[in-house]
XYZ file of C-alpha atoms in Angstrom:
414
model
C 78.262 45.271 28.389
C 74.622 45.677 27.453
C 74.105 41.944 26.983
C 74.884 41.396 30.669
C 73.136 44.589 31.868
C 76.423 45.762 33.417
C 76.999 48.628 30.965
C 75.725 51.189 33.489
C 74.983 51.312 37.210
C 71.495 49.862 37.583
C 69.911 53.154 38.636
C 71.121 54.736 35.385
C 69.529 52.063 33.185
C 66.350 53.613 31.798
C 66.143 51.521 28.599
C 65.715 47.734 28.466
C 68.642 46.213 26.559
C 70.542 42.965 26.367
C 69.557 39.419 27.260
C 65.815 39.517 27.941
C 65.767 36.704 30.500
C 68.590 38.096 32.601
C 67.019 41.546 32.381
C 63.693 40.266 33.685
C 65.392 38.518 36.574
C 67.468 41.572 37.447
C 64.465 43.890 37.288
C 62.590 41.473 39.572
C 65.397 41.633 42.104
C 65.490 45.420 41.870
C 61.747 45.536 42.566
C 62.272 43.379 45.657
C 64.995 45.721 46.890
C 62.823 48.767 46.189
C 59.901 47.244 48.096
C 62.022 46.262 51.083
C 64.094 49.446 51.346
C 61.877 52.130 49.811
C 64.768 53.102 47.534
C 63.357 55.888 45.357
C 66.088 55.623 42.706
C 65.274 51.964 42.154
C 61.553 52.721 41.875
C 62.091 55.481 39.320
C 64.450 53.280 37.302
C 62.004 50.367 37.329
C 59.150 52.610 36.219
C 61.231 53.896 33.300
C 62.292 50.388 32.277
C 58.727 49.089 32.467
C 57.406 51.951 30.345
C 60.170 51.319 27.808
C 59.163 47.663 27.493
C 55.368 47.993 27.388
C 55.514 50.992 25.042
C 57.678 49.444 22.332
C 59.266 46.081 23.157
C 56.369 43.863 24.224
C 54.777 41.381 21.850
C 51.002 41.028 21.772
C 51.484 37.616 23.384
C 53.399 39.116 26.313
C 56.681 37.809 24.951
C 59.892 39.827 25.218
C 63.212 39.564 23.415
C 62.839 40.300 19.713
C 66.307 39.256 18.601
C 67.629 35.719 18.293
C 71.154 37.152 18.437
C 72.050 37.293 22.143
C 68.371 36.452 22.918
C 67.968 40.157 23.443
C 65.646 43.117 23.327
C 65.535 45.029 20.068
C 65.052 48.720 19.453
C 61.684 50.368 20.203
C 58.976 48.952 17.891
C 61.372 46.314 16.542
C 58.894 43.452 16.810
C 59.324 41.049 13.879
C 57.046 38.036 13.819
C 58.738 35.081 12.111
C 62.145 35.853 13.631
C 60.773 36.806 17.055
C 62.730 35.035 19.763
C 60.435 35.454 22.771
C 62.199 32.811 24.819
C 59.897 30.862 27.130
C 62.196 31.747 30.028
C 61.768 35.416 29.109
C 57.991 35.056 29.419
C 58.482 33.636 32.907
C 60.912 36.427 33.796
C 58.386 38.959 32.507
C 55.724 37.501 34.804
C 58.100 37.496 37.778
C 58.900 41.153 37.139
C 55.338 42.330 36.588
C 54.088 40.560 39.699
C 56.751 42.307 41.736
C 55.846 45.634 40.123
C 52.272 45.006 41.270
C 53.497 44.287 44.798
C 55.507 47.517 44.659
C 52.750 49.766 43.293
C 49.419 47.974 43.808
C 48.186 48.750 40.282
C 46.329 46.276 38.081
C 48.210 47.128 34.883
C 51.116 44.952 35.955
C 48.851 41.951 36.424
C 47.337 42.708 33.013
C 50.756 42.085 31.483
C 51.185 39.027 33.709
C 47.880 37.534 32.550
C 48.534 38.262 28.870
C 51.905 36.541 29.143
C 50.508 33.612 31.118
C 47.826 32.568 28.635
C 49.795 33.312 25.481
C 53.565 33.823 25.404
C 54.232 31.444 28.290
C 51.663 28.721 27.669
C 52.752 28.287 24.056
C 56.125 27.170 25.405
C 54.815 23.803 26.579
C 52.868 21.260 24.556
C 49.544 19.899 25.726
C 51.146 16.570 26.579
C 53.372 18.412 29.053
C 56.579 16.849 27.720
C 57.364 18.880 24.579
C 58.694 22.434 24.647
C 59.463 25.553 22.654
C 62.616 27.524 23.400
C 61.577 30.512 21.220
C 57.956 31.483 20.554
C 57.618 33.212 17.155
C 54.378 34.834 16.015
C 54.636 33.448 12.476
C 56.240 30.554 10.620
C 56.250 29.196 7.087
C 56.133 25.592 8.257
C 59.502 24.931 6.584
C 61.997 26.781 8.769
C 63.653 25.154 11.788
C 63.035 27.764 14.490
C 63.040 25.677 17.689
C 66.744 24.939 18.182
C 66.916 23.007 14.912
C 63.346 21.729 14.907
C 60.000 22.774 13.409
C 58.015 21.429 16.360
C 58.254 21.336 20.140
C 61.139 19.239 21.431
C 61.442 16.994 24.511
C 64.788 18.507 25.551
C 67.489 20.980 24.514
C 71.254 21.184 24.880
C 70.513 24.081 27.234
C 67.209 23.070 28.810
C 66.484 26.127 30.908
C 62.958 26.473 29.481
C 61.555 23.016 30.360
C 62.783 23.143 33.950
C 61.670 26.755 34.329
C 58.159 25.759 33.235
C 58.189 22.929 35.769
C 59.233 25.421 38.441
C 56.645 28.058 37.523
C 53.455 26.040 37.012
C 53.194 24.718 40.611
C 53.642 28.275 41.900
C 50.723 29.719 39.907
C 48.274 29.558 42.816
C 50.431 32.076 44.669
C 49.724 34.758 42.061
C 45.909 34.615 42.172
C 45.404 36.703 45.324
C 47.292 39.313 47.296
C 46.604 40.904 50.655
C 47.483 44.256 52.181
C 46.064 45.396 55.518
C 42.309 44.696 55.347
C 42.182 44.382 51.551
C 42.135 41.242 49.411
C 43.221 41.666 45.790
C 41.771 39.227 43.259
C 44.354 39.345 40.475
C 43.622 36.218 38.447
C 40.362 34.448 37.747
C 41.148 30.775 38.262
C 38.954 28.167 39.928
C 40.053 26.990 43.348
C 40.068 27.770 47.050
C 42.339 29.920 49.186
C 42.667 30.900 52.834
C 43.754 34.444 53.644
C 44.422 35.835 57.115
C 43.100 39.374 57.474
C 43.567 41.458 60.637
C 39.850 41.109 61.415
C 39.395 37.420 60.595
C 40.661 34.540 58.482
C 38.755 34.291 55.190
C 38.262 31.308 52.900
C 37.593 32.242 49.277
C 36.498 29.932 46.507
C 36.325 30.703 42.803
C 34.166 28.939 40.240
C 34.815 29.869 36.619
C 35.558 28.618 33.121
C 37.854 31.613 32.547
C 39.638 32.298 30.178
C 37.016 30.770 27.859
C 34.107 32.395 29.683
C 34.000 35.686 31.564
C 31.609 34.562 34.307
C 33.197 34.231 37.747
C 31.579 33.328 41.080
C 33.461 34.137 44.276
C 32.182 32.724 47.569
C 33.505 34.289 50.751
C 33.530 32.456 54.068
C 35.065 34.581 56.836
C 35.374 32.858 60.207
C 33.228 35.656 61.604
C 31.329 38.561 60.081
C 33.789 41.383 59.451
C 34.334 44.499 57.388
C 37.074 44.318 54.779
C 37.711 45.304 51.174
C 37.616 43.043 48.147
C 39.494 44.441 45.155
C 38.578 42.807 41.850
C 40.974 43.339 38.962
C 39.193 44.683 35.896
C 41.313 43.165 33.105
C 42.685 45.669 30.628
C 41.148 43.729 27.752
C 37.711 44.080 29.411
C 38.255 47.825 29.835
C 39.132 48.277 26.157
C 42.925 48.325 26.415
C 44.958 45.279 25.327
C 48.182 46.517 26.950
C 48.846 49.476 29.266
C 50.276 51.665 26.475
C 49.441 52.689 22.913
C 51.549 49.861 21.456
C 48.377 47.913 20.622
C 44.773 49.051 20.377
C 41.374 47.590 19.627
C 39.699 48.579 16.376
C 36.356 48.765 18.170
C 36.747 51.372 20.897
C 33.535 50.435 22.702
C 33.891 48.796 26.111
C 31.581 45.999 27.176
C 29.227 46.291 30.148
C 30.929 44.580 33.083
C 28.478 43.263 35.664
C 29.244 42.776 39.363
C 26.635 41.376 41.757
C 26.759 40.754 45.496
C 24.289 38.134 46.697
C 22.348 38.480 43.454
C 22.056 42.273 43.533
C 23.924 44.275 40.921
C 26.137 46.966 42.401
C 27.915 50.025 41.066
C 31.383 49.851 42.531
C 34.054 52.511 42.474
C 37.352 51.740 40.770
C 40.867 52.464 41.928
C 44.132 51.571 40.186
C 42.230 49.237 37.862
C 40.331 47.421 40.616
C 36.623 47.400 41.425
C 36.393 48.216 45.131
C 33.881 46.276 47.252
C 34.090 47.591 50.801
C 31.450 46.176 53.138
C 30.767 43.857 56.024
C 31.093 40.277 54.803
C 29.555 37.148 56.299
C 29.946 33.459 55.529
C 28.299 32.433 52.271
C 28.372 35.854 50.604
C 28.613 35.477 46.823
C 30.160 37.849 44.315
C 29.252 37.249 40.674
C 31.296 38.905 37.936
C 30.560 38.870 34.231
C 33.248 40.068 31.848
C 31.762 39.992 28.322
C 34.138 38.442 25.786
C 33.509 39.854 22.310
C 35.926 39.025 19.504
C 38.308 41.973 19.191
C 40.397 43.119 16.231
C 43.795 44.467 17.281
C 46.099 46.897 15.507
C 49.711 47.679 16.320
C 51.263 51.126 16.677
C 52.151 52.613 13.250
C 55.845 52.393 14.125
C 55.701 48.585 14.286
C 56.570 47.989 10.641
C 56.072 44.222 10.797
C 52.380 44.587 11.656
C 51.287 47.326 9.275
C 48.379 46.337 7.058
C 47.706 43.468 9.429
C 45.220 42.651 12.154
C 45.306 40.286 15.128
C 42.365 38.638 16.857
C 41.630 38.329 20.562
C 38.825 37.098 22.764
C 39.130 37.705 26.474
C 42.797 37.335 27.436
C 43.439 34.868 24.602
C 45.423 35.846 21.498
C 44.519 33.853 18.387
C 46.470 32.644 15.374
C 45.662 30.988 12.064
C 47.300 27.715 11.065
C 47.514 26.381 7.541
C 46.020 23.065 8.631
C 42.696 24.838 9.245
C 42.844 27.222 6.277
C 43.527 25.197 3.134
C 47.247 25.058 3.780
C 48.112 28.757 3.864
C 47.655 31.845 6.045
C 49.599 34.668 4.360
C 47.060 34.744 1.509
C 44.110 35.382 3.835
C 42.485 38.825 3.906
C 40.638 39.762 7.089
C 38.882 42.944 6.029
C 36.917 44.935 8.574
C 33.683 43.511 7.172
C 34.536 39.932 8.169
C 32.063 38.393 10.611
C 33.519 35.846 13.006
C 31.852 33.621 15.567
C 33.335 32.121 18.721
C 32.598 28.435 19.145
C 33.681 25.954 21.778
C 35.116 22.786 20.243
C 35.590 20.284 23.088
C 37.248 17.645 20.901
C 39.813 19.940 19.269
C 43.191 20.437 20.944
C 41.945 19.238 24.353
C 39.000 21.628 24.126
C 39.392 25.193 22.847
C 37.225 28.081 21.724
C 37.860 28.801 18.043
C 36.975 31.787 15.873
C 35.459 30.956 12.508
C 33.840 32.592 9.509
C 34.367 33.242 5.817
C 37.217 35.391 4.497
C 38.696 36.341 1.169
C 41.982 34.804 0.082
C 44.390 35.511 -2.737
C 44.550 32.516 -5.045
C 46.717 31.409 -7.941
C 43.727 30.450 -10.053
C 42.782 31.738 -13.491
C 39.125 30.980 -12.798
C 38.997 33.921 -10.380
C 38.920 37.205 -12.326
C 40.244 39.322 -9.455
C 42.583 36.688 -8.016
C 40.439 36.389 -4.892
C 38.249 33.629 -3.551
C 36.079 33.166 -0.470
C 37.161 30.352 1.821
C 36.234 29.055 5.292
C 38.453 30.524 8.013
C 39.345 29.326 11.487
C 41.649 30.717 14.162
C 42.792 28.847 17.263
C 44.347 30.095 20.515
C 48.005 30.928 19.921
C 49.087 28.773 22.849
C 47.616 25.695 21.115
C 49.460 25.996 17.801
C 51.914 23.429 16.376
C 50.119 20.345 17.696
C 49.117 18.946 14.297
C 52.406 18.960 12.444
C 54.502 21.795 10.964
C 52.501 24.233 8.851
C 52.121 27.943 8.189
C 51.053 30.024 11.188
C 50.511 33.729 11.822
C 49.120 35.880 14.615
C 49.124 39.063 12.522
C 47.049 38.415 9.405
C 46.739 40.544 6.256
C 43.954 43.102 6.434
C 43.998 44.001 2.749
C 44.853 42.427 -0.593
C 48.093 44.385 -0.984
C 49.636 42.695 2.051
C 48.377 39.184 1.302
C 50.659 36.861 -0.662
C 49.592 34.532 -3.471
C 50.591 30.993 -2.450
C 53.107 29.286 -4.705
Protein backbone atom coordinates (compact mmCIF):
# COMPACT_ATOMS: atom_id res chain seq x y z
CA UNK A 1 0.00 0.00 0.00
CA UNK A 2 0.92 3.65 0.32
CA UNK A 3 3.20 3.04 3.29
CA UNK A 4 5.44 0.89 1.10
CA UNK A 5 5.04 3.05 -2.04
CA UNK A 6 3.69 0.01 -3.91
CA UNK A 7 0.11 1.31 -4.22
CA UNK A 8 0.69 2.38 -7.83
CA UNK A 9 3.27 1.77 -10.55
CA UNK A 10 6.08 4.22 -9.83
CA UNK A 11 5.44 6.32 -12.93
CA UNK A 12 1.86 6.92 -11.75
CA UNK A 13 2.93 8.21 -8.33
CA UNK A 14 2.64 11.99 -8.50
CA UNK A 15 2.06 12.61 -4.77
CA UNK A 16 4.54 11.79 -1.99
CA UNK A 17 2.91 9.39 0.48
CA UNK A 18 3.90 6.72 2.95
CA UNK A 19 7.13 6.10 4.82
CA UNK A 20 9.29 9.18 4.22
CA UNK A 21 12.64 7.40 4.41
CA UNK A 22 11.72 4.64 1.99
CA UNK A 23 10.19 7.23 -0.33
CA UNK A 24 13.39 9.27 -0.39
CA UNK A 25 15.44 6.19 -1.16
CA UNK A 26 13.09 5.07 -3.91
CA UNK A 27 12.99 8.52 -5.49
CA UNK A 28 16.80 8.57 -5.41
CA UNK A 29 16.92 5.28 -7.26
CA UNK A 30 14.37 6.52 -9.78
CA UNK A 31 16.53 9.60 -10.41
CA UNK A 32 19.53 7.35 -11.05
CA UNK A 33 17.53 5.30 -13.54
CA UNK A 34 16.24 8.45 -15.24
CA UNK A 35 19.77 9.84 -15.54
CA UNK A 36 21.21 6.61 -16.92
CA UNK A 37 18.40 5.75 -19.33
CA UNK A 38 16.84 9.11 -20.19
CA UNK A 39 13.44 7.70 -19.24
CA UNK A 40 11.04 10.61 -19.70
CA UNK A 41 8.25 9.06 -17.61
CA UNK A 42 10.58 8.77 -14.63
CA UNK A 43 11.73 12.37 -15.03
CA UNK A 44 8.17 13.71 -15.19
CA UNK A 45 7.16 11.62 -12.17
CA UNK A 46 10.17 12.80 -10.15
CA UNK A 47 9.45 16.43 -11.01
CA UNK A 48 5.85 16.05 -9.84
CA UNK A 49 6.89 14.32 -6.61
CA UNK A 50 9.53 16.96 -5.87
CA UNK A 51 7.07 19.80 -6.43
CA UNK A 52 4.57 18.06 -4.16
CA UNK A 53 7.14 17.85 -1.35
CA UNK A 54 8.69 21.32 -1.57
CA UNK A 55 5.30 23.00 -2.05
CA UNK A 56 3.55 21.55 0.99
CA UNK A 57 5.39 18.76 2.82
CA UNK A 58 8.82 20.19 3.60
CA UNK A 59 9.66 21.61 7.02
CA UNK A 60 11.65 24.83 7.26
CA UNK A 61 14.54 22.72 8.56
CA UNK A 62 14.49 20.50 5.46
CA UNK A 63 12.89 17.67 7.40
CA UNK A 64 10.26 15.43 5.82
CA UNK A 65 7.71 13.06 7.33
CA UNK A 66 5.14 14.93 9.41
CA UNK A 67 3.44 11.94 10.98
CA UNK A 68 4.82 9.72 13.73
CA UNK A 69 2.32 7.05 12.66
CA UNK A 70 4.09 5.01 9.97
CA UNK A 71 6.86 7.69 9.97
CA UNK A 72 5.07 9.08 6.96
CA UNK A 73 4.27 12.13 4.90
CA UNK A 74 1.13 14.00 5.84
CA UNK A 75 -1.32 15.85 3.64
CA UNK A 76 -0.26 19.08 1.89
CA UNK A 77 0.49 21.80 4.49
CA UNK A 78 0.15 19.31 7.34
CA UNK A 79 3.28 20.44 9.15
CA UNK A 80 2.76 20.30 12.93
CA UNK A 81 5.69 21.33 15.08
CA UNK A 82 5.66 19.47 18.40
CA UNK A 83 4.49 16.21 16.83
CA UNK A 84 6.67 16.52 13.73
CA UNK A 85 8.50 13.28 13.11
CA UNK A 86 11.20 14.37 10.66
CA UNK A 87 13.27 11.24 11.12
CA UNK A 88 17.01 11.81 10.85
CA UNK A 89 17.15 9.06 8.21
CA UNK A 90 14.50 10.97 6.25
CA UNK A 91 16.73 14.05 6.23
CA UNK A 92 19.54 11.93 4.79
CA UNK A 93 17.18 10.41 2.22
CA UNK A 94 16.02 13.91 1.29
CA UNK A 95 19.63 14.96 0.67
CA UNK A 96 20.33 11.83 -1.39
CA UNK A 97 17.27 12.56 -3.52
CA UNK A 98 17.91 16.26 -4.02
CA UNK A 99 21.54 15.68 -4.97
CA UNK A 100 20.43 13.21 -7.61
CA UNK A 101 17.80 15.66 -8.85
CA UNK A 102 20.61 18.19 -9.26
CA UNK A 103 22.65 15.64 -11.22
CA UNK A 104 19.59 14.99 -13.38
CA UNK A 105 18.67 18.62 -14.06
CA UNK A 106 21.70 20.78 -13.20
CA UNK A 107 19.64 23.35 -11.29
CA UNK A 108 20.71 24.93 -8.01
CA UNK A 109 17.30 24.69 -6.34
CA UNK A 110 17.92 21.05 -5.50
CA UNK A 111 21.16 21.88 -3.74
CA UNK A 112 19.31 24.65 -1.89
CA UNK A 113 17.11 21.99 -0.32
CA UNK A 114 20.18 19.82 0.29
CA UNK A 115 21.98 22.64 2.11
CA UNK A 116 18.94 23.59 4.20
CA UNK A 117 18.56 19.98 5.28
CA UNK A 118 22.28 19.55 5.95
CA UNK A 119 22.68 22.42 8.40
CA UNK A 120 19.32 22.05 10.12
CA UNK A 121 17.15 18.94 9.86
CA UNK A 122 20.09 16.56 9.53
CA UNK A 123 22.64 18.13 11.86
CA UNK A 124 20.15 18.30 14.73
CA UNK A 125 20.06 14.50 14.63
CA UNK A 126 23.51 14.13 16.17
CA UNK A 127 24.78 15.71 19.37
CA UNK A 128 27.94 17.77 19.47
CA UNK A 129 29.77 14.97 21.26
CA UNK A 130 29.09 12.76 18.24
CA UNK A 131 27.69 9.90 20.33
CA UNK A 132 24.11 10.98 21.11
CA UNK A 133 21.30 10.96 18.56
CA UNK A 134 17.76 12.01 17.76
CA UNK A 135 15.48 9.63 15.88
CA UNK A 136 12.77 12.29 15.28
CA UNK A 137 13.50 16.02 15.00
CA UNK A 138 10.48 18.07 16.16
CA UNK A 139 10.32 21.85 15.77
CA UNK A 140 8.88 22.41 19.24
CA UNK A 141 8.76 20.70 22.63
CA UNK A 142 7.42 21.48 26.08
CA UNK A 143 10.44 19.99 27.82
CA UNK A 144 8.20 17.40 29.51
CA UNK A 145 7.20 15.06 26.70
CA UNK A 146 9.28 12.01 25.75
CA UNK A 147 9.62 12.47 21.99
CA UNK A 148 12.90 10.65 21.22
CA UNK A 149 11.88 6.99 21.45
CA UNK A 150 10.98 7.35 25.13
CA UNK A 151 13.49 10.06 25.99
CA UNK A 152 13.52 13.86 26.25
CA UNK A 153 17.13 14.13 25.10
CA UNK A 154 19.41 12.56 22.51
CA UNK A 155 20.13 8.89 23.13
CA UNK A 156 23.28 6.81 22.56
CA UNK A 157 21.38 4.01 20.81
CA UNK A 158 17.90 2.81 19.82
CA UNK A 159 16.19 -0.55 19.47
CA UNK A 160 16.20 0.23 15.75
CA UNK A 161 19.39 2.24 15.31
CA UNK A 162 19.13 3.15 11.65
CA UNK A 163 19.73 6.85 12.36
CA UNK A 164 23.10 6.64 14.17
CA UNK A 165 24.64 4.35 11.57
CA UNK A 166 23.17 6.38 8.72
CA UNK A 167 24.80 9.51 10.15
CA UNK A 168 28.11 7.67 10.38
CA UNK A 169 27.71 6.63 6.74
CA UNK A 170 26.74 10.09 5.48
CA UNK A 171 29.22 12.40 7.22
CA UNK A 172 32.39 10.94 5.62
CA UNK A 173 30.76 11.26 2.20
CA UNK A 174 30.03 15.00 2.53
CA UNK A 175 33.10 16.07 0.56
CA UNK A 176 31.64 14.36 -2.50
CA UNK A 177 28.70 16.77 -2.58
CA UNK A 178 30.69 20.03 -2.61
CA UNK A 179 31.59 20.06 -6.32
CA UNK A 180 30.27 18.57 -9.54
CA UNK A 181 31.69 18.52 -13.04
CA UNK A 182 30.12 18.32 -16.48
CA UNK A 183 32.16 18.77 -19.66
CA UNK A 184 34.29 21.89 -19.10
CA UNK A 185 32.20 23.23 -16.21
CA UNK A 186 32.86 22.98 -12.47
CA UNK A 187 29.83 23.44 -10.21
CA UNK A 188 30.48 24.80 -6.72
CA UNK A 189 27.45 23.55 -4.80
CA UNK A 190 28.49 23.87 -1.16
CA UNK A 191 30.73 26.39 0.54
CA UNK A 192 32.96 24.32 2.79
CA UNK A 193 36.66 24.80 3.44
CA UNK A 194 38.98 22.25 1.89
CA UNK A 195 40.77 21.19 -1.27
CA UNK A 196 39.67 19.16 -4.27
CA UNK A 197 41.15 17.92 -7.53
CA UNK A 198 38.93 17.84 -10.60
CA UNK A 199 39.88 16.50 -14.02
CA UNK A 200 38.54 18.70 -16.81
CA UNK A 201 38.97 17.86 -20.50
CA UNK A 202 41.45 20.74 -20.86
CA UNK A 203 43.46 20.21 -17.67
CA UNK A 204 43.34 18.89 -14.12
CA UNK A 205 42.38 21.64 -11.65
CA UNK A 206 43.06 21.89 -7.93
CA UNK A 207 40.56 24.05 -6.05
CA UNK A 208 40.81 25.22 -2.48
CA UNK A 209 38.12 26.93 -0.42
CA UNK A 210 38.68 29.14 2.60
CA UNK A 211 35.55 30.15 4.50
CA UNK A 212 33.81 30.31 7.86
CA UNK A 213 30.49 29.48 6.17
CA UNK A 214 27.74 28.97 7.38
CA UNK A 215 28.52 31.58 10.06
CA UNK A 216 30.03 34.03 7.58
CA UNK A 217 29.19 34.55 3.91
CA UNK A 218 32.74 35.31 2.75
CA UNK A 219 34.31 32.60 0.58
CA UNK A 220 37.71 32.56 -1.14
CA UNK A 221 38.27 30.05 -3.94
CA UNK A 222 41.80 29.56 -5.27
CA UNK A 223 42.16 27.80 -8.60
CA UNK A 224 45.34 26.01 -9.64
CA UNK A 225 44.99 24.39 -13.07
CA UNK A 226 47.99 22.37 -14.22
CA UNK A 227 48.15 24.68 -17.22
CA UNK A 228 46.31 27.84 -18.24
CA UNK A 229 42.98 26.83 -19.76
CA UNK A 230 39.51 28.10 -20.52
CA UNK A 231 36.69 26.55 -18.51
CA UNK A 232 33.54 27.58 -16.66
CA UNK A 233 33.13 27.98 -12.93
CA UNK A 234 29.50 27.84 -11.79
CA UNK A 235 28.92 29.27 -8.31
CA UNK A 236 25.65 28.36 -6.62
CA UNK A 237 23.78 31.43 -5.45
CA UNK A 238 21.98 30.05 -2.37
CA UNK A 239 18.23 30.54 -2.39
CA UNK A 240 18.40 32.26 0.99
CA UNK A 241 20.86 34.81 -0.48
CA UNK A 242 18.53 35.41 -3.43
CA UNK A 243 15.55 36.08 -1.15
CA UNK A 244 13.86 32.68 -1.31
CA UNK A 245 14.11 30.28 1.65
CA UNK A 246 12.79 27.29 -0.32
CA UNK A 247 12.06 26.87 -4.04
CA UNK A 248 8.29 27.31 -3.61
CA UNK A 249 5.85 29.63 -1.84
CA UNK A 250 5.70 27.36 1.22
CA UNK A 251 7.92 29.80 3.14
CA UNK A 252 8.79 33.42 2.45
CA UNK A 253 10.87 36.18 3.97
CA UNK A 254 9.05 39.11 5.53
CA UNK A 255 11.65 41.48 4.09
CA UNK A 256 11.52 41.04 0.32
CA UNK A 257 14.76 42.91 -0.33
CA UNK A 258 17.72 40.87 -1.56
CA UNK A 259 21.23 41.60 -0.36
CA UNK A 260 24.01 42.72 -2.69
CA UNK A 261 26.07 39.63 -3.52
CA UNK A 262 29.67 40.44 -4.44
CA UNK A 263 31.89 38.32 -6.68
CA UNK A 264 35.49 39.30 -7.41
CA UNK A 265 38.13 37.68 -9.60
CA UNK A 266 41.69 38.56 -8.62
CA UNK A 267 40.40 41.51 -6.61
CA UNK A 268 38.23 42.99 -9.37
CA UNK A 269 34.47 42.93 -8.92
CA UNK A 270 32.65 41.35 -11.84
CA UNK A 271 29.07 41.27 -13.05
CA UNK A 272 28.41 37.66 -13.90
CA UNK A 273 25.44 36.21 -15.71
CA UNK A 274 23.28 33.66 -13.92
CA UNK A 275 21.86 30.41 -15.19
CA UNK A 276 19.77 27.86 -13.29
CA UNK A 277 20.70 29.58 -10.02
CA UNK A 278 24.44 29.68 -10.70
CA UNK A 279 26.74 32.64 -11.31
CA UNK A 280 28.63 31.81 -14.50
CA UNK A 281 32.36 32.64 -14.65
CA UNK A 282 33.63 31.64 -18.08
CA UNK A 283 37.22 32.67 -18.76
CA UNK A 284 40.78 31.49 -19.15
CA UNK A 285 42.09 30.46 -15.75
CA UNK A 286 45.70 30.25 -14.60
CA UNK A 287 47.34 28.97 -11.43
CA UNK A 288 46.75 31.22 -8.43
CA UNK A 289 43.56 32.86 -9.69
CA UNK A 290 41.34 33.85 -6.76
CA UNK A 291 37.57 34.16 -6.65
CA UNK A 292 36.13 36.03 -3.68
CA UNK A 293 32.43 35.74 -2.90
CA UNK A 294 30.51 37.68 -0.28
CA UNK A 295 27.00 36.55 0.59
CA UNK A 296 25.59 39.06 3.10
CA UNK A 297 23.84 37.36 6.02
CA UNK A 298 21.12 39.59 7.46
CA UNK A 299 18.74 38.18 10.06
CA UNK A 300 15.57 37.17 8.22
CA UNK A 301 12.02 36.76 9.52
CA UNK A 302 10.20 33.85 7.87
CA UNK A 303 6.48 33.25 7.43
CA UNK A 304 4.76 30.06 6.36
CA UNK A 305 2.09 29.71 3.68
CA UNK A 306 -1.38 30.62 5.05
CA UNK A 307 -2.47 27.00 4.65
CA UNK A 308 0.06 25.82 7.23
CA UNK A 309 -2.24 26.14 10.24
CA UNK A 310 0.44 25.28 12.80
CA UNK A 311 2.52 28.34 11.88
CA UNK A 312 -0.13 31.03 11.59
CA UNK A 313 0.51 34.03 13.81
CA UNK A 314 4.09 32.85 14.17
CA UNK A 315 7.48 33.80 12.79
CA UNK A 316 10.74 31.91 12.38
CA UNK A 317 14.25 33.34 12.29
CA UNK A 318 17.08 32.58 9.89
CA UNK A 319 20.56 33.87 9.18
CA UNK A 320 22.33 32.50 6.14
CA UNK A 321 21.39 28.82 5.78
CA UNK A 322 20.87 28.44 9.53
CA UNK A 323 17.39 28.11 11.05
CA UNK A 324 17.14 29.34 14.65
CA UNK A 325 15.09 28.29 17.65
CA UNK A 326 14.47 29.61 21.15
CA UNK A 327 15.10 27.45 24.20
CA UNK A 328 13.65 28.06 27.63
CA UNK A 329 17.10 27.89 29.20
CA UNK A 330 17.98 31.18 27.46
CA UNK A 331 14.59 32.87 27.85
CA UNK A 332 13.58 32.71 31.51
CA UNK A 333 12.28 29.17 31.21
CA UNK A 334 9.61 29.60 28.54
CA UNK A 335 9.26 30.25 24.80
CA UNK A 336 5.52 30.07 24.02
CA UNK A 337 4.93 33.32 25.93
CA UNK A 338 7.39 35.30 23.79
CA UNK A 339 6.07 37.83 21.28
CA UNK A 340 8.35 38.65 18.34
CA UNK A 341 6.55 41.60 16.80
CA UNK A 342 7.83 43.09 13.57
CA UNK A 343 9.41 45.95 15.52
CA UNK A 344 11.84 43.67 17.37
CA UNK A 345 15.49 44.48 16.71
CA UNK A 346 17.86 41.53 16.85
CA UNK A 347 21.63 41.36 16.61
CA UNK A 348 23.80 38.46 15.47
CA UNK A 349 26.71 37.74 17.78
CA UNK A 350 29.36 35.05 17.71
CA UNK A 351 29.69 33.29 21.06
CA UNK A 352 32.78 31.06 20.84
CA UNK A 353 32.27 29.50 24.28
CA UNK A 354 28.60 28.58 23.84
CA UNK A 355 27.71 25.19 22.36
CA UNK A 356 31.16 24.70 20.79
CA UNK A 357 30.95 28.15 19.21
CA UNK A 358 27.75 29.42 17.58
CA UNK A 359 26.30 32.67 16.29
CA UNK A 360 23.27 33.64 18.38
CA UNK A 361 20.50 36.16 17.77
CA UNK A 362 19.66 38.39 20.71
CA UNK A 363 17.57 41.40 21.63
CA UNK A 364 14.63 42.45 23.78
CA UNK A 365 11.11 41.12 23.22
CA UNK A 366 7.75 41.30 24.91
CA UNK A 367 6.46 38.29 26.81
CA UNK A 368 3.12 37.40 28.33
CA UNK A 369 3.48 37.09 32.09
CA UNK A 370 1.34 35.84 34.94
CA UNK A 371 2.06 38.88 37.07
CA UNK A 372 -0.41 41.34 38.56
CA UNK A 373 2.25 44.06 38.55
CA UNK A 374 1.97 44.29 34.76
CA UNK A 375 -1.24 46.12 33.80
CA UNK A 376 -1.42 44.65 30.29
CA UNK A 377 -0.01 41.23 31.19
CA UNK A 378 3.14 41.91 29.17
CA UNK A 379 6.74 42.45 30.15
CA UNK A 380 9.97 43.12 28.28
CA UNK A 381 12.62 40.45 28.68
CA UNK A 382 16.01 39.62 27.15
CA UNK A 383 15.71 37.20 24.22
CA UNK A 384 18.18 34.81 22.64
CA UNK A 385 17.86 32.30 19.80
CA UNK A 386 20.39 29.60 18.97
CA UNK A 387 20.87 27.51 15.81
CA UNK A 388 18.23 24.78 15.70
CA UNK A 389 20.86 22.10 15.18
CA UNK A 390 22.41 22.98 18.57
CA UNK A 391 19.29 22.63 20.71
CA UNK A 392 18.83 20.13 23.58
CA UNK A 393 22.43 20.23 24.81
CA UNK A 394 21.68 21.84 28.18
CA UNK A 395 18.95 19.61 29.52
CA UNK A 396 15.26 19.22 28.58
CA UNK A 397 13.40 22.52 28.31
CA UNK A 398 10.86 24.30 26.13
CA UNK A 399 11.93 24.87 22.53
CA UNK A 400 10.28 26.35 19.44
CA UNK A 401 11.34 27.29 15.93
CA UNK A 402 8.06 29.07 15.14
CA UNK A 403 7.53 31.77 17.76
CA UNK A 404 4.41 33.85 18.46
CA UNK A 405 4.27 37.07 16.48
CA UNK A 406 1.41 38.62 18.44
CA UNK A 407 -0.09 38.52 21.92
CA UNK A 408 -3.10 36.46 20.85
CA UNK A 409 -0.92 33.49 19.94
CA UNK A 410 1.41 33.70 22.94
CA UNK A 411 0.55 31.62 26.01
CA UNK A 412 0.77 32.78 29.62
CA UNK A 413 3.13 30.38 31.43
CA UNK A 414 1.59 28.40 34.27
